[in-house]
Coordinates of C-alpha atoms and ligand atoms in Angstrom, one line a residue:
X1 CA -55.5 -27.1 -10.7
X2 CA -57.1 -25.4 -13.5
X3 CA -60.1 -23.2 -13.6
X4 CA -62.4 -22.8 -16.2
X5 CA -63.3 -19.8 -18.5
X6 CA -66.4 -18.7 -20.8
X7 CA -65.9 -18.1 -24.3
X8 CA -68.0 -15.8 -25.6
X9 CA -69.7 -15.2 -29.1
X10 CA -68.4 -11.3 -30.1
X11 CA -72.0 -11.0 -32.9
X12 CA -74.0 -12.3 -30.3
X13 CA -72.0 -11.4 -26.9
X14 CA -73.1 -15.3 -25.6
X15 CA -71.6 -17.4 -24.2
X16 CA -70.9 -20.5 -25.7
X17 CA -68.5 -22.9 -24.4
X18 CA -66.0 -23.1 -21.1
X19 CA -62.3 -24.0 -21.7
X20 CA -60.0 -25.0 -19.0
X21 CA -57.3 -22.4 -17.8
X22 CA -54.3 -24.5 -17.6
X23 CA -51.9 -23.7 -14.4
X24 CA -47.6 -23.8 -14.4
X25 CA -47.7 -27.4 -13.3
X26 CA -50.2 -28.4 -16.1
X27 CA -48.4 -26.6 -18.6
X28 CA -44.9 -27.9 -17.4
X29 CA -46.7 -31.3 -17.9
X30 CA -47.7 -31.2 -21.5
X31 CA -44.2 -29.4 -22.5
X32 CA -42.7 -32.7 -20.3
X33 CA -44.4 -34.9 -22.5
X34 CA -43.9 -33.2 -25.8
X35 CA -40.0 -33.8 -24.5
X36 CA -40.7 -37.8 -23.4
X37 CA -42.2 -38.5 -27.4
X38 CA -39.5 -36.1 -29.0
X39 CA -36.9 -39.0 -29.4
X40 CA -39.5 -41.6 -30.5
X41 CA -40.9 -38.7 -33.1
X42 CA -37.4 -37.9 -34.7
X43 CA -37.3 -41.6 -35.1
X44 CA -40.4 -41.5 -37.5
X45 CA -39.3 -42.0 -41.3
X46 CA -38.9 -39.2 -43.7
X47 CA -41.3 -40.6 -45.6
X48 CA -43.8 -41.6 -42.4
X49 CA -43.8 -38.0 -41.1
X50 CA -44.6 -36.8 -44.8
X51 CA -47.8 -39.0 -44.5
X52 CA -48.7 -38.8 -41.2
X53 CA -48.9 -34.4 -42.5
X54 CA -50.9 -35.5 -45.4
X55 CA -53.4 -37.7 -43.2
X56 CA -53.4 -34.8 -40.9
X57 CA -54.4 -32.4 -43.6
X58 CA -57.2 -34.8 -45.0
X59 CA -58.6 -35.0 -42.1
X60 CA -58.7 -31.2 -42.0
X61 CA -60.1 -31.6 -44.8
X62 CA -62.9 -33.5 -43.6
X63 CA -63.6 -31.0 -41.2
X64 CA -63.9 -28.2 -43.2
X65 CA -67.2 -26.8 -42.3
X66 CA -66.9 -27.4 -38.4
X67 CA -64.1 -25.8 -38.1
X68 CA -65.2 -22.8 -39.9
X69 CA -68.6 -22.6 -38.2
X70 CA -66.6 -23.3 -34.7
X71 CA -64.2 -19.8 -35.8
X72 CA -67.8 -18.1 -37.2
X73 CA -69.2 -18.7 -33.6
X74 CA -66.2 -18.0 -31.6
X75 CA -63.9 -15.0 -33.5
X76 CA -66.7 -13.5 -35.4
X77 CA -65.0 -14.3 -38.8
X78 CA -67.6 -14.3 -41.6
X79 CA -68.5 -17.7 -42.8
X80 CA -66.5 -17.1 -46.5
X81 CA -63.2 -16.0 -44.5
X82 CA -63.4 -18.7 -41.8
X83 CA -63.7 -21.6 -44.6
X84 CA -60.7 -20.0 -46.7
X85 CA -58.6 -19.8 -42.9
X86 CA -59.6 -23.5 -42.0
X87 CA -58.6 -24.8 -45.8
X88 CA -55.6 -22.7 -45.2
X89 CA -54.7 -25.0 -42.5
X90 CA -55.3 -27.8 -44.5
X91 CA -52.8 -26.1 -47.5
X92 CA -50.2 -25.5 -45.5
X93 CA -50.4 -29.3 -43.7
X94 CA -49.9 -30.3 -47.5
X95 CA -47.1 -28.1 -48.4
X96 CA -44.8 -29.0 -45.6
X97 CA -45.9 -32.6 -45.7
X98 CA -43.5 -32.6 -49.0
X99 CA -40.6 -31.4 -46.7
X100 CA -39.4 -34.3 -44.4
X101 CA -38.3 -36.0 -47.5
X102 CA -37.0 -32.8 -48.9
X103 CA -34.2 -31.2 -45.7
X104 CA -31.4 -32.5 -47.0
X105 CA -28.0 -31.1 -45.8
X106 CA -25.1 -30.5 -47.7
X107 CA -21.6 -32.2 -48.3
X108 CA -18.7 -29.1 -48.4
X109 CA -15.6 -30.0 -50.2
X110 CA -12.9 -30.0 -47.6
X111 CA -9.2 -31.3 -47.1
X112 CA -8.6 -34.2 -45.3
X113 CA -12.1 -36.1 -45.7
X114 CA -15.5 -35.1 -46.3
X115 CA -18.4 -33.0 -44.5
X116 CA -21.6 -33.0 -44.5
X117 CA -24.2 -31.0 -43.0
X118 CA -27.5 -32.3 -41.3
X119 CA -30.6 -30.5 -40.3
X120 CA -31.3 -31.6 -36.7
X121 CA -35.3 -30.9 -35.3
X122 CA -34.5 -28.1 -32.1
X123 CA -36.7 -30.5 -29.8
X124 CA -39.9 -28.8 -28.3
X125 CA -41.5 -26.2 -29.8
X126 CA -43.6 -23.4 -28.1
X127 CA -46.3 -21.8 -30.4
X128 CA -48.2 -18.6 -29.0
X129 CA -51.4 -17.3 -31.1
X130 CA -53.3 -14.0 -31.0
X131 CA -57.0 -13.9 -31.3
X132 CA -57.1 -12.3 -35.0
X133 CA -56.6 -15.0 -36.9
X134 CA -56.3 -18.5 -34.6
X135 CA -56.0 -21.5 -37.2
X136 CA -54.1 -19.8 -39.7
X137 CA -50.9 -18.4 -37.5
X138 CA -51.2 -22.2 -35.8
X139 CA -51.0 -23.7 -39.4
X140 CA -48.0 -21.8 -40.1
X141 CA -45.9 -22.7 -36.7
X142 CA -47.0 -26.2 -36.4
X143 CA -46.8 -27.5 -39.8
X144 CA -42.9 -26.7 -40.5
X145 CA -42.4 -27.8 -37.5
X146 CA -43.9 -31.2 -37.4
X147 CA -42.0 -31.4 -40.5
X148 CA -38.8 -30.7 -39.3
X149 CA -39.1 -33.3 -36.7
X150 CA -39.9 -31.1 -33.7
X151 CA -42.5 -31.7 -31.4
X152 CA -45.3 -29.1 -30.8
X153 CA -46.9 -27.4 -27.6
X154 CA -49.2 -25.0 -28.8
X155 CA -50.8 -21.9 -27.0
X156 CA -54.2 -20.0 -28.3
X157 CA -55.3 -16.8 -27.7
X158 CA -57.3 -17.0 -24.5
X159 CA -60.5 -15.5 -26.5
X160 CA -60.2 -17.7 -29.3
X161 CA -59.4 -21.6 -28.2
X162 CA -61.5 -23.5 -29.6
X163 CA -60.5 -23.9 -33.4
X164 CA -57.2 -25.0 -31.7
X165 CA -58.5 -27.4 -29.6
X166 CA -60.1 -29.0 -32.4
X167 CA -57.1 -29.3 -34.5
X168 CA -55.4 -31.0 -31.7
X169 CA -58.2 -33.6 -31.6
X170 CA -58.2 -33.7 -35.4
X171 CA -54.3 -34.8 -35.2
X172 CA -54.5 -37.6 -33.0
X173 CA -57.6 -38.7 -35.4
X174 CA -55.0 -38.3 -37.9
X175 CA -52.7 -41.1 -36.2
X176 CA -49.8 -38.6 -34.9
X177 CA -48.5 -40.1 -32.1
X178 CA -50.2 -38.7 -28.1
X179 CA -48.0 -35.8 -27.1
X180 CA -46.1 -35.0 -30.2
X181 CA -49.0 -31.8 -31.2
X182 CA -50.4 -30.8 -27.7
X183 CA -52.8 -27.6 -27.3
X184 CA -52.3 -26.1 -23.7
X185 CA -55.2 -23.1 -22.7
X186 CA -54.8 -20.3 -20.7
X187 CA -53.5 -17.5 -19.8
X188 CA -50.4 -15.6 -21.6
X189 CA -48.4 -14.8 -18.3
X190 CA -49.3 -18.0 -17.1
X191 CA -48.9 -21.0 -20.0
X192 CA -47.4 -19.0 -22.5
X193 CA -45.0 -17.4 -20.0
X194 CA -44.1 -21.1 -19.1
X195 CA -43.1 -21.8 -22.6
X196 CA -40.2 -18.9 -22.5
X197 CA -39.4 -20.1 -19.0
X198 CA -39.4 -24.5 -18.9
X199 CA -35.5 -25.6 -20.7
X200 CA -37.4 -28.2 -22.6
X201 CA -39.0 -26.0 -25.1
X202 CA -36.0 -24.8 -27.6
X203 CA -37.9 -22.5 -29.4
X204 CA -40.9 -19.6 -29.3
X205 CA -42.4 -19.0 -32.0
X206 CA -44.6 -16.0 -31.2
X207 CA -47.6 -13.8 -32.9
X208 CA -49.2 -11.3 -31.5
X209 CA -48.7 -8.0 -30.2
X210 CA -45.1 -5.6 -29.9
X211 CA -45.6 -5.1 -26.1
X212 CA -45.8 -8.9 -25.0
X213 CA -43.1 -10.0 -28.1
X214 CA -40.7 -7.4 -26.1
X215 CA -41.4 -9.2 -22.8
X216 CA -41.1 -12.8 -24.5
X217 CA -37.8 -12.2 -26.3
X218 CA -36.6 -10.8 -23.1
X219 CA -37.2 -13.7 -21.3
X220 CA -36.1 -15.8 -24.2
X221 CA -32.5 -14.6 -23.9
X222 CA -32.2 -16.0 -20.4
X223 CA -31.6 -19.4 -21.8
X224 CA -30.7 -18.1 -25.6
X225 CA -34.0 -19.4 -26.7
X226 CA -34.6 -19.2 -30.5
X227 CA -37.8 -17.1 -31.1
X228 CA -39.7 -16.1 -34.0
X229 CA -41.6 -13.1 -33.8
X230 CA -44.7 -11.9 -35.8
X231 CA -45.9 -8.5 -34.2
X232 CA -47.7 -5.4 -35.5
X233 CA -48.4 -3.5 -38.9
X234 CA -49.4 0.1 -40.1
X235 CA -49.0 -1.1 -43.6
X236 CA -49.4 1.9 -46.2
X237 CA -51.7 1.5 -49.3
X238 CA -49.9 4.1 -52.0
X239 CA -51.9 5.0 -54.9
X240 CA -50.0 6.4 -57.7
X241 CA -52.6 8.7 -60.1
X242 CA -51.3 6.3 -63.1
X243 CA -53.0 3.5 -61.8
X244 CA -56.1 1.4 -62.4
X245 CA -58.2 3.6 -59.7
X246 CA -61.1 2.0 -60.3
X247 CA -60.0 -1.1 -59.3
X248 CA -57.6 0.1 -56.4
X249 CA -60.0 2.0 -55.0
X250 CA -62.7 -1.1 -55.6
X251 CA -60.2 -3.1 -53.9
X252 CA -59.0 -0.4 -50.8
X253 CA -61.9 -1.4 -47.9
X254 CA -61.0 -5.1 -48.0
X255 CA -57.1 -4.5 -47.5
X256 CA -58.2 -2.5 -44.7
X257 CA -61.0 -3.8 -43.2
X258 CA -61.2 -7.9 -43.7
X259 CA -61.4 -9.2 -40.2
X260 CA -62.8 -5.8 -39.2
X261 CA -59.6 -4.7 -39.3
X262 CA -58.1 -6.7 -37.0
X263 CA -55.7 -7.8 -39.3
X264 CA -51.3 -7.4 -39.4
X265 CA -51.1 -6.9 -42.4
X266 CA -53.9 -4.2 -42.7
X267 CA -53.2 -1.2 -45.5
X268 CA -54.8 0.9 -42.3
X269 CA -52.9 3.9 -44.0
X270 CA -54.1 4.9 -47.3
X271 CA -51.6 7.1 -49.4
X272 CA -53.1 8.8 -52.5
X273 CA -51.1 11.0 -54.9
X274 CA -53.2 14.4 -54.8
X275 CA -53.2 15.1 -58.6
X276 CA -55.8 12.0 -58.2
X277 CA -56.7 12.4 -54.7
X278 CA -60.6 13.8 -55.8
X279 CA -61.1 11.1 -58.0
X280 CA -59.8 8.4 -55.8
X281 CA -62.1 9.4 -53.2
X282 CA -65.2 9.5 -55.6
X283 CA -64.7 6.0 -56.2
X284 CA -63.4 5.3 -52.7
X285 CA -66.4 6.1 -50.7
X286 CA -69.3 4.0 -52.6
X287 CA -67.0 1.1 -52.2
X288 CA -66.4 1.4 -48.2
X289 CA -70.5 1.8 -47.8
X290 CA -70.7 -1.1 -49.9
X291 CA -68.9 -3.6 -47.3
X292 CA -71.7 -5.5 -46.0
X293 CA -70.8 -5.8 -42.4
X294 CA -73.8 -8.3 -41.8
X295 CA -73.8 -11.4 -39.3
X296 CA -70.6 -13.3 -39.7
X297 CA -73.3 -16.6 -40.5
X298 CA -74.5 -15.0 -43.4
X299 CA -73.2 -16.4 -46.6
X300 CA -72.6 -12.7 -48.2
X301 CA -71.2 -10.9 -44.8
X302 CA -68.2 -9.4 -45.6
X303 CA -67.1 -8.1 -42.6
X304 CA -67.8 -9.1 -38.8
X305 CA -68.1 -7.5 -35.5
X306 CA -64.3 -6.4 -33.3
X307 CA -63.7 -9.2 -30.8
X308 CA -64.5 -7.6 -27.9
X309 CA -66.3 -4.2 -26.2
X310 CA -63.2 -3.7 -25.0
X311 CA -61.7 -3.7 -28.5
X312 CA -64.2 -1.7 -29.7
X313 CA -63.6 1.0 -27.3
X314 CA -60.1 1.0 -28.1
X315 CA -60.8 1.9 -32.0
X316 CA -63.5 4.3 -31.2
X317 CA -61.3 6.3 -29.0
X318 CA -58.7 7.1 -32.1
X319 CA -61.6 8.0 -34.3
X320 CA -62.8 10.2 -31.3
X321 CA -59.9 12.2 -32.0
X322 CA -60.1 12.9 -35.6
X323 CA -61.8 13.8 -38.2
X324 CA -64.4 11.3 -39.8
X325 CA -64.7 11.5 -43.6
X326 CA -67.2 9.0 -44.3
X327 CA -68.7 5.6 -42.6
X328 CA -70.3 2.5 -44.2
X329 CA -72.4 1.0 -41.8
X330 CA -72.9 -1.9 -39.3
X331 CA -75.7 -3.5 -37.4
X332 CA -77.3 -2.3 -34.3
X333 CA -78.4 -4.8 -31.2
X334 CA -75.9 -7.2 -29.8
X335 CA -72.6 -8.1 -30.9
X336 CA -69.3 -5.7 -30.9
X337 CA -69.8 -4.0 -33.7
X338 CA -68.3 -0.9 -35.5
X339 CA -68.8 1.1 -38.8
X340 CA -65.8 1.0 -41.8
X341 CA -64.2 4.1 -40.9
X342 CA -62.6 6.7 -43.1
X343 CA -60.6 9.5 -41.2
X344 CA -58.6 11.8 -43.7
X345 CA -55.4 13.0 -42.4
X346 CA -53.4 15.7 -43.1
X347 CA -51.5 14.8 -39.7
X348 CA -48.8 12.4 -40.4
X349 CA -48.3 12.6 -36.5
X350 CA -51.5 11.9 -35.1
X351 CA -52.2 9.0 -32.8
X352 CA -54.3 7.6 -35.6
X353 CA -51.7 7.6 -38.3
X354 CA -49.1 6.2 -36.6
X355 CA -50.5 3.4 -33.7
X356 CA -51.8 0.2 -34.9
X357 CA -55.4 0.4 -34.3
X358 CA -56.4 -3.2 -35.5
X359 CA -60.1 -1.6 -36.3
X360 CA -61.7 -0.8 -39.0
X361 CA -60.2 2.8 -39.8
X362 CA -58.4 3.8 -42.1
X363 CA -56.6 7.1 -42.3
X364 CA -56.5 8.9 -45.7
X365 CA -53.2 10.7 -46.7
X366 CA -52.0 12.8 -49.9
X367 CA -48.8 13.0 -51.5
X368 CA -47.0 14.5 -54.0
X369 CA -44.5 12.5 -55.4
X370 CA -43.0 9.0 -55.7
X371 CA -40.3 10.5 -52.7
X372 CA -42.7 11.8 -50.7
X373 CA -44.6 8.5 -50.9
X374 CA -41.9 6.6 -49.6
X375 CA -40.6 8.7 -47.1
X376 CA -44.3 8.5 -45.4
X377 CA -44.6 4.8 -45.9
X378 CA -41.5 4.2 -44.2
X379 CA -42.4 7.1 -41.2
X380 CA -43.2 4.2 -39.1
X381 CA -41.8 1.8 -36.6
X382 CA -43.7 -1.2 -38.0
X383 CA -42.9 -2.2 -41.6
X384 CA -44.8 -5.8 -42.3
X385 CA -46.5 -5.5 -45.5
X386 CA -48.2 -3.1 -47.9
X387 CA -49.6 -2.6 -51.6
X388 CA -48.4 -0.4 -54.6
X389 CA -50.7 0.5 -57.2
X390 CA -48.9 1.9 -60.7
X391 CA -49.7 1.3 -64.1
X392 CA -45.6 1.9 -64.8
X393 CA -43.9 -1.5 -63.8
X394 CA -40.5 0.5 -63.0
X395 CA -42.1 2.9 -60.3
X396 CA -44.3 -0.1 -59.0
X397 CA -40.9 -1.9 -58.6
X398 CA -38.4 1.5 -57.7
X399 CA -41.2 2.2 -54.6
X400 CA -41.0 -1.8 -53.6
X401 CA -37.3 -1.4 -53.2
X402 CA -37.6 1.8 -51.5
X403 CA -40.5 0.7 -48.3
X404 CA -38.9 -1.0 -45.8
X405 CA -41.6 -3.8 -45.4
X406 CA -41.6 -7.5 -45.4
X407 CA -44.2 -8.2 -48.1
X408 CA -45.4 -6.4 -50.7
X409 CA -47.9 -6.3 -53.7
X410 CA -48.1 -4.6 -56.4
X411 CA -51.5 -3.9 -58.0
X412 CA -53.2 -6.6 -55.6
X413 CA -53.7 -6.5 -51.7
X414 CA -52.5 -10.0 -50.9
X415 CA -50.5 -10.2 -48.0
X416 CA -49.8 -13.7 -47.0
X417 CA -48.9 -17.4 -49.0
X418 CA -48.0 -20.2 -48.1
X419 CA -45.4 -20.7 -50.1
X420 CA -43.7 -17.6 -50.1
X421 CA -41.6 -15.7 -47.0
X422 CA -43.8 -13.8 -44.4
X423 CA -42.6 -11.9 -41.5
X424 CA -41.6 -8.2 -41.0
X425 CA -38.8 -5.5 -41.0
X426 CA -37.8 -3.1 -38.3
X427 CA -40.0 -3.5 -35.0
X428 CA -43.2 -6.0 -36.9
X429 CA -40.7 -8.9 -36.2
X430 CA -37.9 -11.3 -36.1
X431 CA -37.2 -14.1 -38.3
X432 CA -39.9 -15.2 -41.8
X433 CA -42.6 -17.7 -41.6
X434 CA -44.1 -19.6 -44.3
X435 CA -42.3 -20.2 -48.3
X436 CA -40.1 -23.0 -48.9
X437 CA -37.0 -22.0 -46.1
X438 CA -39.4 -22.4 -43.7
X439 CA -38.2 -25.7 -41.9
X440 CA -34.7 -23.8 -41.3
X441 CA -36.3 -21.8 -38.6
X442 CA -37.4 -25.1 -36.7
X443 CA -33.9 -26.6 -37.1
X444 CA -29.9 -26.4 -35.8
X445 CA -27.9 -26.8 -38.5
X446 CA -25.0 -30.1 -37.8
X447 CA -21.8 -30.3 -39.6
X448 CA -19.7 -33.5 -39.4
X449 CA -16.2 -34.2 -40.1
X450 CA -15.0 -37.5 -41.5
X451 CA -11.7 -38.1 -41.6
X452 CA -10.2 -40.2 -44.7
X453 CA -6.5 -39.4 -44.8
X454 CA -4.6 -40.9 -41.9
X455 CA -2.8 -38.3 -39.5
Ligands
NAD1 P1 -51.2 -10.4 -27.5 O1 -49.8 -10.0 -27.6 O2 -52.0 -9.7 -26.4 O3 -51.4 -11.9 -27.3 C1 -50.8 -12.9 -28.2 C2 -50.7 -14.2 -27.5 O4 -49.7 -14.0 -26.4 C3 -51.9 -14.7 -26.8 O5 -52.0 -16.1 -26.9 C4 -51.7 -14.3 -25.3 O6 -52.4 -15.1 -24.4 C5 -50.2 -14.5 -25.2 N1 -49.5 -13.8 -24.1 C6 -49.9 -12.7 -23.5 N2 -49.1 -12.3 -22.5 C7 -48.0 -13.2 -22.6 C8 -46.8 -13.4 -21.8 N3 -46.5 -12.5 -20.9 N4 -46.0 -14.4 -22.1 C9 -46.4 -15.3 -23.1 N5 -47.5 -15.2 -23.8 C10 -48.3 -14.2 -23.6 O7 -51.8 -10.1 -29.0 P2 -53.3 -10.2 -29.5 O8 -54.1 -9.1 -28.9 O9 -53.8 -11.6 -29.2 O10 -53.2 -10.1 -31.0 C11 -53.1 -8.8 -31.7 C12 -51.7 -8.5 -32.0 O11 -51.1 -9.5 -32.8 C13 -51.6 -7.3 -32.9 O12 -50.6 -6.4 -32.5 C14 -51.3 -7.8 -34.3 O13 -50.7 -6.9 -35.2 C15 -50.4 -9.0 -34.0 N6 -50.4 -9.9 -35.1 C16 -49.3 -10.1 -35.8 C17 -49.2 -11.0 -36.9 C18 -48.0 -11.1 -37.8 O14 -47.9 -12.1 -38.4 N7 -47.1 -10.2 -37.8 C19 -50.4 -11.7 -37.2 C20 -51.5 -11.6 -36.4 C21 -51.5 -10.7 -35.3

């Protein structure tokens, strides 16, 4: 029997909607059904899937604006961000709607006959999102895999439903067949948990943090499930003194503190080479108290409140603990908010330099030389994504090489497209997202023999 749960606006700490807390039996029941349609769903055309992803993406389309003022109410997002995330979802619905027509195998000269390879959906596939960023990281898992022929039981962060819930209503608008993309709420240890646990579902494909990805691929390898994980960052932000610093340090608070932080792929460790260290800073801190952390309504908010007290508490207790160079500020009143933070760090080892905090801080760090540089951005467990800023093309590209991350950008704090590879080295993940392999990870890989010679 499922309870209910209140969802609650993190600007305004109000309530504003109940969603239903789906039990084992209910969630065994959806990921039952998602295996009933599978055959029926394979059977769908190349051609038919591709336009049944295009449909679904128009009607995204359509939706634009709800959806983004459903995120603004329910995550916090600022308005500007939450249309960009909900168009995202809509991008990447396109881009893999070319791809049914596109996973073609391969035929391998051999003696004796011929072979050919086919790309075969896994069957059900079990999607688990974090609160940071809920349509996005559901774009990316259910869109290749829709593609790829799989069907999809999908699993949002218990703060942040209700952008999923809408895009499961938005695909059966859309004309995909009743059970094929199915949104389950609820609890992690509960309906997520079930996901790792029911045979049916062949795959996890999880975001979210290190601590529960550990526990999932754990109980993954009881059935040798196939998981995808996306876990946490400490990405480094170097700064070489030969490079535009005007514009990296213009550019700093936002690849630090979009989403208040609360953000993978956030360059929450800035590394400055000290022969420009003063400089950098002097343009540094006018930029930081120039975020406008406003209400997340507001059409020139920047940055938004954490997502809950209890996250708030969480950052404030590293900045407790260190030394605070400078703030920008943040409303008072309701809402969870918190200042842009700005700890400088001559302590490579402190708790704020090395944890993921998913706030927005940001802990300032000199060094001296290109080796220096790397050895701190790699000083780290994580390693999911990061920026470079050089004027000299060589070093830019030598220090890429060198930091063990899985995306990088050089002069630019982009992190994540579509169409190229995401996903991290060393503990901030297993397996790549997104780009053009990304229907590979949502399918088992056939060979077949055909004999032509007679034995
Ligand atoms: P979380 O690990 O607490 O929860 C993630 C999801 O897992 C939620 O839907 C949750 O309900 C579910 N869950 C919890 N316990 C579970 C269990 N035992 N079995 C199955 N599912 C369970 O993470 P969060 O707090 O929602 O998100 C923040 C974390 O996500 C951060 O560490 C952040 O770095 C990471 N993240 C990574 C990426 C990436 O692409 N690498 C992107 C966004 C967020």
């Amino acid at each position: 029997m499922s309870t209910e749960l209140g969802i609650v606006n993190p600007a305004t700490e109000e309530q504003i909607a109940t969603v239903a807390v789906h039990d084992f039996e209910e969630t065994g029941r959806a990921i039952e059904l998602a295996a009933t349609v599978l055959p029926a769903w394979k059977r769908v055309t190349p051609a038919d899937r591709s336009r049944l992803l295009r449909r679904f993406a128009d009607v995204v389309d359509a939706h634009i604006e709800e959806l983004a003022q459903l995120e603004v109410a329910n995550s916090g997002h600022t308005i500007s961000n939450a249309r960009w995330e909900a168009g995202n979802v809509r991008d990447v619905l396109l881009y893999y709607s070319g791809a049914p027509e596109r996973h073609a195998g391969r035929q391998i000269p051999v003696a004796g006959g011929v072979d050919i390879t086919f790309y075969e959906p896994l069957g059900v596939v079990g999607i688990i999102v974090p609160w940071n960023f809920p349509m996005p990281i559901a774009g990316w898992g259910l869109a290749p895999a829709l593609a790829a022929g799989n069907t999809v039981v999908l699993k949002p962060a218990t703060l942040t439903p209700l952008t999923a819930l809408r895009l499961g209503e938005l695909a059966l608008d859309a004309g995909l067949p009743e059970g094929v993309f199915q949104v389950v709420t609820g609890d992690g240890a509960m309906v997520g948990n079930r996901f790792v646990t029911h045979p049916a579902v062949r795959k996890v494909c999880f975001t979210g943090s290190n601590a529960v990805g550990r526990i999932i691929m754990q109980g993954c390898a009881e059935q040798i499930k196939r998981v995808t994980l996306e876990l946490g960052g400490k990405s480094a932000n170097i700064v070489f003194a030969d490079a535009d610093l005007v514009r990296a340090a213009a550019n700093a608070p936002y690849a630090v503190f979009d989403n208040a932080g609360q953000d993978c792929c956030a360059r929450s460790r800035l590394l400055v080479e000290a022969s420009a260290y003063d400089r950098f800073m002097e343009y540094f801190e006018p930029a930081v108290k120039g975020v406008k952390v406003l209400d997340p309504t507001s059409e020139s908010s920047e940055m938004g409140p954490l997502i809950t007290a209890a996250q708030r508490d969480s950052v404030r207790s590293y900045v407790e603990e260190s030394e605070v160079a400078f703030t920008g500020s943040a409303p008072e009143g309701p809402g969870y908010w918190m200042a842009p933070t700005v700890l400088e760090t001559p302590d490579t080892q402190s708790r704020a330099f090395r944890e993921e905090i998913f706030g927005p801080v940001v802990s300032v760090v000199r060094f001296r030389d290109e080796a220096e540089a790397i050895a701190i951005a790699n000083e780290s467990p994580y390693g999911l994504s990061g920026s470079i800023w050089s004027r000299d093309v060589a070093r830019a590209l030598r220090v890429a090489r060198g930091v063990e991350t899985g995306t990088l950008s050089v002069n630019s704090n982009s992190s994540v497209r579509y169409s190229t590879p995401f996903g991290g080295f060393k503990q901030s993940g297993l397996g790549r997202e997104l780009g053009p392999d990304a229907l590979l990870g949502f399918s088992e890989e056939k060979n077949v023999f055909i004999a032509t010679e007679e034995s």
